Coordinates of C-alpha atoms in Angstrom, one line a residue:
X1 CA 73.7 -50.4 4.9
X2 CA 74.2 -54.0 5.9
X3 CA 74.2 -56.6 3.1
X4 CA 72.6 -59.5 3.0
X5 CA 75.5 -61.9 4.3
X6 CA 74.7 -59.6 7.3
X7 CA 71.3 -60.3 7.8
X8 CA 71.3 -64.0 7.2
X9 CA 74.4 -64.7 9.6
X10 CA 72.0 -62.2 12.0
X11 CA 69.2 -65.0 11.7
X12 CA 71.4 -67.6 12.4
X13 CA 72.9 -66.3 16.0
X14 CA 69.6 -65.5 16.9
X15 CA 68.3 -69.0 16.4
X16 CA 71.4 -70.5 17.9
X17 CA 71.5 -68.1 21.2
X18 CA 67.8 -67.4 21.3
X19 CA 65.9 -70.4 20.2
X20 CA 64.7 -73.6 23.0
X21 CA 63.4 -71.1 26.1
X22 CA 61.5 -67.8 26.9
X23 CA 62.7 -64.9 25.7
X24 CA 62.5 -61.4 27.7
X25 CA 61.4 -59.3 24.8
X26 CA 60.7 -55.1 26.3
X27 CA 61.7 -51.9 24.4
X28 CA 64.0 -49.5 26.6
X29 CA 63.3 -46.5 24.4
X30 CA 59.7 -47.3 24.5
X31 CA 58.8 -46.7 21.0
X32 CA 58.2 -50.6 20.3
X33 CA 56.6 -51.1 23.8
X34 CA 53.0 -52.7 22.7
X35 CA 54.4 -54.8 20.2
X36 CA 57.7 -56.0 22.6
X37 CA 55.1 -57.0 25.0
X38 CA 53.2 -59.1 22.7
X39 CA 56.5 -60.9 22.0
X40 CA 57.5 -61.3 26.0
X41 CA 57.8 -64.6 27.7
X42 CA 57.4 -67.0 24.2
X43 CA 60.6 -68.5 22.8
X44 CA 61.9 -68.2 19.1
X45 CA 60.8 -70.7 17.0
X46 CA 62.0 -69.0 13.9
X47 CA 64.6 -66.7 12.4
X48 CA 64.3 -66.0 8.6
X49 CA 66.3 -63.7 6.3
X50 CA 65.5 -62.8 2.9
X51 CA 68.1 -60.3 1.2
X52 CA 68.4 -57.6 3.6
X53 CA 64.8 -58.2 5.8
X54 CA 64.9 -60.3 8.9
X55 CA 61.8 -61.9 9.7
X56 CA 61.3 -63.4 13.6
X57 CA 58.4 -65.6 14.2
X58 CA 57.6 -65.9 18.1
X59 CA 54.3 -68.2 17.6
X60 CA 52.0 -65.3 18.2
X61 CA 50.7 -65.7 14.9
X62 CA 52.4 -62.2 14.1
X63 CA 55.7 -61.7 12.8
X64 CA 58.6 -59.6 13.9
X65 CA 60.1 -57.9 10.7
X66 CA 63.2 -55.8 11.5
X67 CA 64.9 -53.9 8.5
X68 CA 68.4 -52.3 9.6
X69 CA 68.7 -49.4 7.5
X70 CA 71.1 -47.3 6.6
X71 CA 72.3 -46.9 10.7
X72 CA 70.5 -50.0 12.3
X73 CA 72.4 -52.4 14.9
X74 CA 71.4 -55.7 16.1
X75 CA 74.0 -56.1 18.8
X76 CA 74.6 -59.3 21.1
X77 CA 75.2 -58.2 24.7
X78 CA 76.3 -60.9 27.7
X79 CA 73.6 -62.7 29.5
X80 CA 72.7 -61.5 32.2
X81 CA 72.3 -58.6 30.4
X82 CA 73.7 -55.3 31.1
X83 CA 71.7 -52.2 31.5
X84 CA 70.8 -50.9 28.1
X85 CA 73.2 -48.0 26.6
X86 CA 71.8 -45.6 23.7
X87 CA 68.5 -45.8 21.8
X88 CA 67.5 -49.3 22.2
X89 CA 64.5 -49.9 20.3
X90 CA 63.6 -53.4 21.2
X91 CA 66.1 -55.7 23.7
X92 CA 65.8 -59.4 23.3
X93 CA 66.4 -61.5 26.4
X94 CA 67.5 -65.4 26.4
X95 CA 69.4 -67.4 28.9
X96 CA 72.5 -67.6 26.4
X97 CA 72.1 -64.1 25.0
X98 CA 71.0 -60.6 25.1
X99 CA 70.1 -58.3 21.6
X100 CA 69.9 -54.9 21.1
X101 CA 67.8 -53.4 18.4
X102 CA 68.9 -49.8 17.6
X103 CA 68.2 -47.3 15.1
X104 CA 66.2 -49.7 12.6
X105 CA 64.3 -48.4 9.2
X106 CA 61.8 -51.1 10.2
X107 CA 60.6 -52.9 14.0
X108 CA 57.2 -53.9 13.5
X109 CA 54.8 -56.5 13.9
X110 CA 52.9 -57.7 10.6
X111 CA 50.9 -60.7 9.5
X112 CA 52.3 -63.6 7.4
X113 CA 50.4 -62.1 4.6
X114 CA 52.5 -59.1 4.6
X115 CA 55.6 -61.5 5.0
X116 CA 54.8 -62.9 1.9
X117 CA 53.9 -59.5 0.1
X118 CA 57.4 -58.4 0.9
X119 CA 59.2 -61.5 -0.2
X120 CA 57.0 -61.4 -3.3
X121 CA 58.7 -58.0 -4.7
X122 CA 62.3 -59.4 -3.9
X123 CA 64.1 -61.0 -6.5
X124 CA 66.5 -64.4 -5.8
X125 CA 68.8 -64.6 -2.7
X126 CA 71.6 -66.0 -3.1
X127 CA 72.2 -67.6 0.3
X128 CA 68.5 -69.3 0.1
X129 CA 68.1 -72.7 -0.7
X130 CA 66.1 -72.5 -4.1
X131 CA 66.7 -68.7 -5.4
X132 CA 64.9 -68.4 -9.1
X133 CA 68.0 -67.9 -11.0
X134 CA 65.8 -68.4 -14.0
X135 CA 64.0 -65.5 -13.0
X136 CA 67.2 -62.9 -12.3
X137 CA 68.4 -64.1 -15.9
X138 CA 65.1 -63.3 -16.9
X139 CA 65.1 -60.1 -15.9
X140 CA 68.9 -59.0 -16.6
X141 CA 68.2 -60.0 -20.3
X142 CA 64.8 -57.4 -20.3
X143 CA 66.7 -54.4 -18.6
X144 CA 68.9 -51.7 -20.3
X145 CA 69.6 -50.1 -17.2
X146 CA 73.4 -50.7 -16.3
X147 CA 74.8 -53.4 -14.7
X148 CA 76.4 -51.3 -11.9
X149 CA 73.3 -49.8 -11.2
X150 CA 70.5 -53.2 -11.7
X151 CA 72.5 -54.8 -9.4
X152 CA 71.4 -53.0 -6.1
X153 CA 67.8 -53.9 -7.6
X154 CA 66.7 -55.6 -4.6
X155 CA 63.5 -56.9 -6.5
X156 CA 65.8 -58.6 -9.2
X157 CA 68.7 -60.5 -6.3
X158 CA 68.2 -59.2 -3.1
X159 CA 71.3 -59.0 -0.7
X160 CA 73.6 -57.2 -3.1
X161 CA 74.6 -53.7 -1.6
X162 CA 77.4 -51.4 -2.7
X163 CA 80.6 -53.4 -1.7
X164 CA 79.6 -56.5 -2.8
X165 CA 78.7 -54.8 -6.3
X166 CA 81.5 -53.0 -7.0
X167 CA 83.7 -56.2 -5.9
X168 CA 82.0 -59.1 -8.2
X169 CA 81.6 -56.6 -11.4
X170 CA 85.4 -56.3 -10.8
X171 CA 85.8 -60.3 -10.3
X172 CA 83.9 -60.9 -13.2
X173 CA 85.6 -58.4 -16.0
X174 CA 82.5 -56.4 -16.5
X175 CA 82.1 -53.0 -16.5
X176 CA 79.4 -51.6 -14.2
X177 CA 78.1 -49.4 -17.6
X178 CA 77.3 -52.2 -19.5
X179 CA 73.7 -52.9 -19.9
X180 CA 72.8 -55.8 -18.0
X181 CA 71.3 -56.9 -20.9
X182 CA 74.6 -57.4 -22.7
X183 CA 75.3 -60.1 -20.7
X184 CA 75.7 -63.2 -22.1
X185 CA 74.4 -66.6 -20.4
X186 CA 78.4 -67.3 -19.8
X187 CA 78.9 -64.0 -17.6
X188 CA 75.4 -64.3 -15.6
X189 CA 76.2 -67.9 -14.8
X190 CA 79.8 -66.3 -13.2
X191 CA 78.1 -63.2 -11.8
X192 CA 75.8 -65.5 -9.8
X193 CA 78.1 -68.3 -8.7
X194 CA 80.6 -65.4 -7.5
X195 CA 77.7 -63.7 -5.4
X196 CA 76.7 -67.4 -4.1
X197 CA 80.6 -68.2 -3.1
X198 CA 81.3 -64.2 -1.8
X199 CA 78.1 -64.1 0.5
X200 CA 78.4 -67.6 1.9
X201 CA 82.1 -66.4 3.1
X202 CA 80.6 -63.6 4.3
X203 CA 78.3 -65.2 6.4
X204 CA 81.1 -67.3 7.8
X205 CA 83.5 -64.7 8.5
X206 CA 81.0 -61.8 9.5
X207 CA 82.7 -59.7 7.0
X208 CA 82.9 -58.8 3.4
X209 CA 86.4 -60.7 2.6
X210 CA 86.8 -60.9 -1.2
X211 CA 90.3 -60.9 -2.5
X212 CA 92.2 -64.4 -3.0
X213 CA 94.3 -65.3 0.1
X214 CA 97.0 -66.6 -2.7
X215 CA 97.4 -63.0 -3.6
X216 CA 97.5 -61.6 -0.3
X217 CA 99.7 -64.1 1.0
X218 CA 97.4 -65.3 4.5
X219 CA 93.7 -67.0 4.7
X220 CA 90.8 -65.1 4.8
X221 CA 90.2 -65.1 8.7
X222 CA 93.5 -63.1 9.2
X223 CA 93.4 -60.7 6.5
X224 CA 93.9 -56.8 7.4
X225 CA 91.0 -54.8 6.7
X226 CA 92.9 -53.1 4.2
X227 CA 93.5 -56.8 2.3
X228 CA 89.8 -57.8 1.7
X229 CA 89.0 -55.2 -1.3
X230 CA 89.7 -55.5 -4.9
X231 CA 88.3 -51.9 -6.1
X232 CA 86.0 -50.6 -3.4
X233 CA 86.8 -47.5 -1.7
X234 CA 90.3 -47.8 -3.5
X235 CA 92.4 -45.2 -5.7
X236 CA 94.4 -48.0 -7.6
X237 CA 93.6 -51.3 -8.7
X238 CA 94.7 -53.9 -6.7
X239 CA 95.7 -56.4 -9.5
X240 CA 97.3 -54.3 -12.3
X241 CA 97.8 -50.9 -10.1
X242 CA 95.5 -48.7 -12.6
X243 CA 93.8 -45.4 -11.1
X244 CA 90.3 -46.5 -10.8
X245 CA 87.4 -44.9 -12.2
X246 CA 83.9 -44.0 -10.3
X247 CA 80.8 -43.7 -12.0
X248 CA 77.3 -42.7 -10.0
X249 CA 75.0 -45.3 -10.9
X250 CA 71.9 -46.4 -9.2
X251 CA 72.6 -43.4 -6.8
X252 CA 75.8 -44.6 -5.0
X253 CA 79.3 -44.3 -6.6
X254 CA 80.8 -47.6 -7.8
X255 CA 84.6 -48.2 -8.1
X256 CA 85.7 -50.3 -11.2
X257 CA 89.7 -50.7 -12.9
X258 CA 89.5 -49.5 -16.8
X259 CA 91.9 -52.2 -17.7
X260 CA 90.7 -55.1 -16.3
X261 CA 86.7 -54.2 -16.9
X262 CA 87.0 -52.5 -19.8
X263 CA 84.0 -51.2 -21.9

């Protein structure tokens, strides 16, 4: 499932290639055809992401709400545009750009009420401009649940999928079966200023990047696929070469080094 440096970076291309004329909104599969032809004709005058929900305000006093899913694309195509290939769900047309919607958990049009219902029930993004830290602290020192597990909590920081949880529990020391109410105010403040600096260079890159290009020996922007990782998806440890462990916790298996997170 895209994370949220996903989403946000989604918002921003769409303002940048959609935004400023009419936009040729239709729905090749046909499934979203009433509500692409509500949208048809009127420019974007807003793109919005809020952890892992995009939110796509055309002035027709509905909102677009798009949530990818496990299998959800929002591809850019050429303009003109090609003739659509595959399920497409919705296609967005602008003079600079073409999107493809496919295979999306959500494409629908709801009111700004429900916008704000939604946004209500998730907990601080990090890539926003005023996330309630106070609030995540809040609720980390309440919860006994593990760390590993509270952190795919979308209601408690929303944007924070597998990789990116695996990766800062490994940054920060801690191991994912700590209670995320053992943390002190020292290791919340790092958690959350390490999810901050790790989505933002997602966003910039269009990738999750989060080893140090010191110890890999090239920037960011030219690292191998196989460089980006600490722990995730990995059988040994990338700093100290220890067989990594896997637990199951909030129903996904996370990767974590015994040695440097110990218990």
């Amino acid at each position: 499932m895209p994370e949220g440096h996903t989403i946000h970076r989604l918002a921003r291309d769409l303002r940048r290639t959609l935004s400023g004329g009419p936009v040729h909104a239709w729905s090749p599969q046909g499934r979203f055809a009433d509500g692409a032809a509500l949208l048809d004709g009127r420019p974007l005058r807003r793109a919005d992401a809020w952890g892992k929900y995009l939110f796509c305000d055309f002035g027709t006093g509905d909102v677009l709400h798009v949530h990818l899913g496990l299998i959800g694309k929002f591809r850019p195509k050429p303009a003109p545009a090609p003739d659509p290939v595959g399920i497409i769900r919705l296609r967005l047309e602008g003079e600079r750009a073409t999107w493809d919607l496919s295979g999306p958990t959500r494409c629908e049009l709801i009111t700004r009420d429900e916008v704000r219902a939604i946004t209500a029930k998730l907990g601080a993004d990090p890539l926003r401009r005023t996330p309630d830290v106070d609030a995540a602290r809040a609720k980390f020192a309440r919860s006994s649940r593990p760390v590993g597990a509270y952190l795919l909590d979308q209601s408690v920081i929303a944007g924070i999928g597998n990789v990116y949880r695996a990766e800062l529990l490994f940054l920060c020391g801690i191991h994912p079966a700590r209670p995320a109410s053992s943390l002190d105010d020292g290791e919340f403040d790092e958690l959350w200023r390490r999810t901050v600096d790790l989505l933002r260079i997602g966003v910039r890159l269009g990738r999750i990047v989060t080893t140090d290009p010191d110890e890999i020996g090239r920037p960011r922007s030219r690292m191998r696929a196989e460089d980006r990782l600490y722990v995730y998806h990995r059988d040994h440890c990338r700093r100290c070469g220890t067989e990594l462990g896997v637990l199951e916790l909030g129903g996904r298996p996370i990767w974590f080094c015994p040695t440097c997170q110990p218990r």
